mmCIF file of C-alpha atoms in Angstrom:
data_model
loop_
_atom_site.group_PDB
_atom_site.id
_atom_site.type_symbol
_atom_site.label_atom_id
_atom_site.label_comp_id
_atom_site.label_asym_id
_atom_site.label_seq_id
_atom_site.Cartn_x
_atom_site.Cartn_y
_atom_site.Cartn_z
ATOM 1 C CA LEU H 1011 -5.987 -8.437 31.887
ATOM 2 C CA GLU H 1012 -7.343 -11.959 31.520
ATOM 3 C CA LEU H 1013 -5.599 -14.301 29.069
ATOM 4 C CA ASN H 1014 -7.352 -16.957 26.984
ATOM 5 C CA GLU H 1015 -6.700 -20.701 27.152
ATOM 6 C CA LEU H 1016 -4.586 -20.934 23.982
ATOM 7 C CA ASP H 1017 -2.387 -18.044 25.068
ATOM 8 C CA ILE H 1018 -1.959 -19.539 28.547
ATOM 9 C CA HIS H 1019 -0.885 -22.854 27.004
ATOM 10 C CA HIS H 1020 1.580 -21.047 24.732
ATOM 11 C CA ILE H 1021 3.013 -18.960 27.586
ATOM 12 C CA LYS H 1022 3.426 -21.902 29.999
ATOM 13 C CA ASN H 1023 4.279 -24.852 27.775
ATOM 14 C CA VAL H 1024 5.795 -23.434 24.581
ATOM 15 C CA MET H 1025 7.559 -20.293 25.776
ATOM 16 C CA ARG H 1026 8.111 -21.746 29.284
ATOM 17 C CA MET H 1027 7.641 -18.340 30.875
ATOM 18 C CA ASN H 1028 7.679 -17.799 34.629
ATOM 19 C CA ILE H 1029 5.599 -15.760 37.053
ATOM 20 C CA GLY H 1030 6.622 -12.107 36.847
ATOM 21 C CA ASP H 1031 7.965 -12.352 33.283
ATOM 22 C CA LYS H 1032 7.180 -9.432 30.987
ATOM 23 C CA ILE H 1033 4.753 -10.000 28.125
ATOM 24 C CA ILE H 1034 2.974 -7.836 25.594
ATOM 25 C CA VAL H 1035 -0.818 -8.230 25.654
ATOM 26 C CA VAL H 1036 -3.132 -6.796 22.994
ATOM 27 C CA ASP H 1037 -6.605 -5.758 24.116
ATOM 28 C CA ASN H 1038 -9.017 -3.697 22.030
ATOM 29 C CA LYS H 1039 -6.306 -2.699 19.506
ATOM 30 C CA ILE H 1040 -3.946 -1.440 22.222
ATOM 31 C CA ALA H 1041 -0.770 -3.319 23.178
ATOM 32 C CA TYR H 1042 0.276 -3.211 26.817
ATOM 33 C CA ASN H 1043 3.544 -4.066 28.570
ATOM 34 C CA CYS H 1044 2.406 -6.494 31.262
ATOM 35 C CA LYS H 1045 3.744 -8.709 34.031
ATOM 36 C CA LEU H 1046 2.594 -12.319 34.216
ATOM 37 C CA GLU H 1047 0.705 -13.100 37.447
ATOM 38 C CA GLU H 1048 0.930 -16.228 39.619
ATOM 39 C CA ASP H 1049 -2.096 -17.985 38.116
ATOM 40 C CA TYR H 1050 -0.808 -17.587 34.500
ATOM 41 C CA CYS H 1051 -4.379 -16.550 33.624
ATOM 42 C CA HIS H 1052 -3.907 -12.838 34.279
ATOM 43 C CA ALA H 1053 -1.373 -10.143 33.517
ATOM 44 C CA THR H 1054 -0.889 -6.803 35.257
ATOM 45 C CA ILE H 1055 -0.654 -3.774 32.972
ATOM 46 C CA GLU H 1056 2.505 -1.741 33.515
ATOM 47 C CA SER H 1057 2.378 0.646 30.546
ATOM 48 C CA ILE H 1058 1.058 1.116 27.014
ATOM 49 C CA TYR H 1059 3.382 -0.429 24.435
ATOM 50 C CA LYS H 1060 1.662 0.664 21.220
ATOM 51 C CA GLN H 1061 -1.714 1.849 19.914
ATOM 52 C CA ASN H 1062 -3.333 0.935 16.610
ATOM 53 C CA THR H 1063 -2.184 3.114 13.708
ATOM 54 C CA GLU H 1064 -3.574 1.048 10.819
ATOM 55 C CA ASN H 1065 -5.748 3.348 8.741
ATOM 56 C CA ILE H 1066 -6.062 1.482 5.435
ATOM 57 C CA TYR H 1067 -8.169 -1.666 5.176
ATOM 58 C CA ILE H 1068 -6.711 -4.169 2.701
ATOM 59 C CA ARG H 1069 -8.872 -7.069 1.576
ATOM 60 C CA ALA H 1070 -7.025 -9.820 -0.322
ATOM 61 C CA TYR H 1071 -9.005 -12.288 -2.390
ATOM 62 C CA ILE H 1072 -6.749 -15.285 -2.793
ATOM 63 C CA PRO H 1073 -7.235 -18.561 -4.661
ATOM 64 C CA VAL H 1074 -7.548 -21.748 -2.647
ATOM 65 C CA LEU H 1075 -4.098 -23.314 -2.898
ATOM 66 C CA GLN H 1076 -2.226 -26.263 -1.414
ATOM 67 C CA GLU H 1077 -1.741 -26.044 2.353
ATOM 68 C CA GLU H 1078 1.885 -24.816 2.365
ATOM 69 C CA LYS H 1079 1.171 -22.050 -0.142
ATOM 70 C CA MET H 1080 -1.994 -20.897 1.674
ATOM 71 C CA SER H 1081 -0.142 -20.789 4.991
ATOM 72 C CA PHE H 1082 2.696 -18.799 3.416
ATOM 73 C CA ILE H 1083 0.352 -16.255 1.790
ATOM 74 C CA ILE H 1084 -1.659 -15.731 4.997
ATOM 75 C CA GLU H 1085 1.482 -15.413 7.116
ATOM 76 C CA LYS H 1086 3.284 -12.958 4.823
ATOM 77 C CA GLY H 1087 0.091 -11.056 3.955
ATOM 78 C CA THR H 1088 -0.578 -10.554 7.666
ATOM 79 C CA GLU H 1089 2.966 -9.305 8.213
ATOM 80 C CA MET H 1090 2.522 -6.822 5.321
ATOM 81 C CA GLY H 1091 -0.748 -5.398 6.670
ATOM 82 C CA VAL H 1092 -3.593 -7.304 5.004
ATOM 83 C CA SER H 1093 -6.769 -6.820 7.071
ATOM 84 C CA GLU H 1094 -8.947 -9.557 5.593
ATOM 85 C CA PHE H 1095 -8.392 -12.708 3.549
ATOM 86 C CA ALA H 1096 -11.152 -14.088 1.341
ATOM 87 C CA PRO H 1097 -10.303 -17.473 -0.203
ATOM 88 C CA ILE H 1098 -11.921 -18.046 -3.608
ATOM 89 C CA ASN H 1099 -12.733 -21.183 -5.563
ATOM 90 C CA PHE H 1100 -11.791 -20.090 -9.066
ATOM 91 C CA GLU H 1101 -12.834 -21.991 -12.183
ATOM 92 C CA ARG H 1102 -9.198 -22.879 -12.895
ATOM 93 C CA SER H 1103 -8.069 -23.550 -9.339
ATOM 94 C CA LYS H 1104 -5.990 -26.714 -9.165
ATOM 95 C CA PHE H 1105 -6.821 -27.350 -5.510
ATOM 96 C CA LYS H 1106 -10.376 -27.706 -4.165
ATOM 97 C CA ILE H 1107 -11.602 -28.038 -0.581
ATOM 98 C CA SER H 1108 -14.782 -29.954 0.165
ATOM 99 C CA LYS H 1109 -17.501 -28.303 2.256
ATOM 100 C CA ASP H 1110 -17.002 -30.771 5.127
ATOM 101 C CA LYS H 1111 -13.323 -29.745 5.478
ATOM 102 C CA GLU H 1112 -13.826 -26.009 4.953
ATOM 103 C CA ASN H 1113 -14.417 -25.056 8.614
ATOM 104 C CA LYS H 1114 -11.237 -26.817 9.785
ATOM 105 C CA LYS H 1115 -9.213 -25.047 7.080
ATOM 106 C CA ILE H 1116 -10.667 -21.628 8.021
ATOM 107 C CA GLU H 1117 -9.816 -22.269 11.698
ATOM 108 C CA ARG H 1118 -6.255 -23.260 10.756
ATOM 109 C CA TRP H 1119 -5.767 -20.224 8.512
ATOM 110 C CA SER H 1120 -7.183 -17.977 11.273
ATOM 111 C CA ARG H 1121 -4.641 -19.402 13.742
ATOM 112 C CA ILE H 1122 -1.855 -18.710 11.237
ATOM 113 C CA ALA H 1123 -3.057 -15.089 10.900
ATOM 114 C CA LYS H 1124 -3.165 -14.735 14.709
ATOM 115 C CA GLU H 1125 0.343 -16.151 15.140
ATOM 116 C CA ALA H 1126 1.734 -13.975 12.334
ATOM 117 C CA SER H 1127 0.120 -10.913 13.962
ATOM 118 C CA GLU H 1128 1.768 -11.768 17.263
ATOM 119 C CA GLN H 1129 5.134 -12.440 15.614
ATOM 120 C CA SER H 1130 5.096 -9.121 13.762
ATOM 121 C CA ARG H 1131 3.648 -7.269 16.793
ATOM 122 C CA ARG H 1132 0.640 -6.209 14.812
ATOM 123 C CA LEU H 1133 -2.376 -5.084 16.838
ATOM 124 C CA VAL H 1134 -5.071 -6.270 14.444
ATOM 125 C CA ILE H 1135 -5.569 -9.928 13.590
ATOM 126 C CA PRO H 1136 -6.788 -10.284 9.999
ATOM 127 C CA LYS H 1137 -10.121 -11.958 9.433
ATOM 128 C CA VAL H 1138 -10.160 -15.128 7.315
ATOM 129 C CA ASN H 1139 -13.512 -15.493 5.569
ATOM 130 C CA ASN H 1140 -15.277 -18.603 4.325
ATOM 131 C CA ILE H 1141 -14.459 -19.766 0.806
ATOM 132 C CA ILE H 1142 -16.500 -17.896 -1.810
ATOM 133 C CA SER H 1143 -17.007 -17.847 -5.581
ATOM 134 C CA ILE H 1144 -15.627 -15.138 -7.895
ATOM 135 C CA LYS H 1145 -19.146 -13.728 -8.532
ATOM 136 C CA GLU H 1146 -19.357 -12.538 -4.911
ATOM 137 C CA ILE H 1147 -16.642 -9.891 -5.352
ATOM 138 C CA GLU H 1148 -18.070 -7.990 -8.327
ATOM 139 C CA THR H 1149 -19.857 -5.406 -6.137
ATOM 140 C CA VAL H 1150 -16.976 -4.670 -3.754
ATOM 141 C CA LYS H 1151 -16.104 -0.971 -3.551
ATOM 142 C CA GLY H 1152 -12.660 0.560 -3.047
ATOM 143 C CA VAL H 1153 -9.449 0.680 -5.039
ATOM 144 C CA ASN H 1154 -9.603 -2.619 -6.888
ATOM 145 C CA ILE H 1155 -6.430 -4.302 -8.078
ATOM 146 C CA LEU H 1156 -6.462 -7.510 -10.095
ATOM 147 C CA CYS H 1157 -3.208 -9.473 -10.140
ATOM 148 C CA SER H 1158 -3.159 -11.586 -13.282
ATOM 149 C CA LEU H 1159 -0.831 -12.694 -16.064
ATOM 150 C CA ASP H 1160 -3.138 -11.101 -18.653
ATOM 151 C CA LYS H 1161 -1.179 -8.541 -20.708
ATOM 152 C CA ASN H 1162 -4.187 -6.443 -21.870
ATOM 153 C CA ASN H 1163 -5.352 -3.263 -20.076
ATOM 154 C CA VAL H 1164 -2.581 -3.493 -17.505
ATOM 155 C CA LYS H 1165 -1.423 -0.771 -15.112
ATOM 156 C CA GLU H 1166 1.467 -1.183 -12.731
ATOM 157 C CA ILE H 1167 0.520 -1.115 -9.036
ATOM 158 C CA LYS H 1168 2.821 1.886 -8.470
ATOM 159 C CA ASN H 1169 0.707 3.825 -11.003
ATOM 160 C CA VAL H 1170 -2.579 2.786 -9.374
ATOM 161 C CA LEU H 1171 -1.409 3.542 -5.833
ATOM 162 C CA ASN H 1172 0.495 6.812 -5.828
ATOM 163 C CA GLU H 1173 0.672 9.901 -3.621
ATOM 164 C CA ARG H 1174 -2.626 11.206 -5.036
ATOM 165 C CA THR H 1175 -4.545 8.014 -4.257
ATOM 166 C CA LEU H 1176 -6.666 8.619 -1.179
ATOM 167 C CA CYS H 1177 -8.528 5.575 0.010
ATOM 168 C CA ASP H 1178 -9.391 3.749 3.161
ATOM 169 C CA LYS H 1179 -10.075 0.383 1.503
ATOM 170 C CA ILE H 1180 -8.063 -1.526 -1.072
ATOM 171 C CA THR H 1181 -9.251 -4.752 -2.675
ATOM 172 C CA ILE H 1182 -6.670 -7.018 -4.309
ATOM 173 C CA VAL H 1183 -7.612 -10.134 -6.276
ATOM 174 C CA PHE H 1184 -4.940 -12.752 -6.936
ATOM 175 C CA GLY H 1185 -5.636 -15.339 -9.618
ATOM 176 C CA PRO H 1186 -5.029 -19.083 -9.350
ATOM 177 C CA GLU H 1187 -2.215 -21.107 -10.919
ATOM 178 C CA GLY H 1188 -4.417 -21.865 -13.932
ATOM 179 C CA GLY H 1189 -5.147 -18.164 -14.528
ATOM 180 C CA ILE H 1190 -8.396 -16.208 -14.449
ATOM 181 C CA THR H 1191 -10.988 -16.938 -17.140
ATOM 182 C CA LYS H 1192 -12.700 -14.054 -18.944
ATOM 183 C CA SER H 1193 -16.035 -14.978 -17.358
#
């Protein structure tokens, strides 16, 4: 298997691995036990470590937050099985990102998702979408869960997702610090 530049840098300079060391390489949703070759650019497959068993797709719409909070949510969400993150500019969001800085933030959040996937030995790296507005999620299909402080028309998550709930996609919307407006 051929390794990419970022992984080679991490293996050589951060982990300080040597030729012949064992590594786990994920390719096409299959993890392999491999041995690092002399050029550090390739790894020889020795056996299959694990195959993808994720069968539920979880999309999390999250408010744009300060950097530490966004990093934490993406890291922990990845570790818990979120498949896709969609940052939202809510009306009451306290933190806004300008269009000229958006691409750099998406790249950073994508790297965090990749690293969290590697750390938790997850075979699928969650996708981090561009920042959207709340209106873009009204037509999304699947089990939809809205996490809000609103006390009206509330069901507990354990009552929404129970043994009888059969679904392959779950959409969760988290509101911002300022809350979600009725509109």
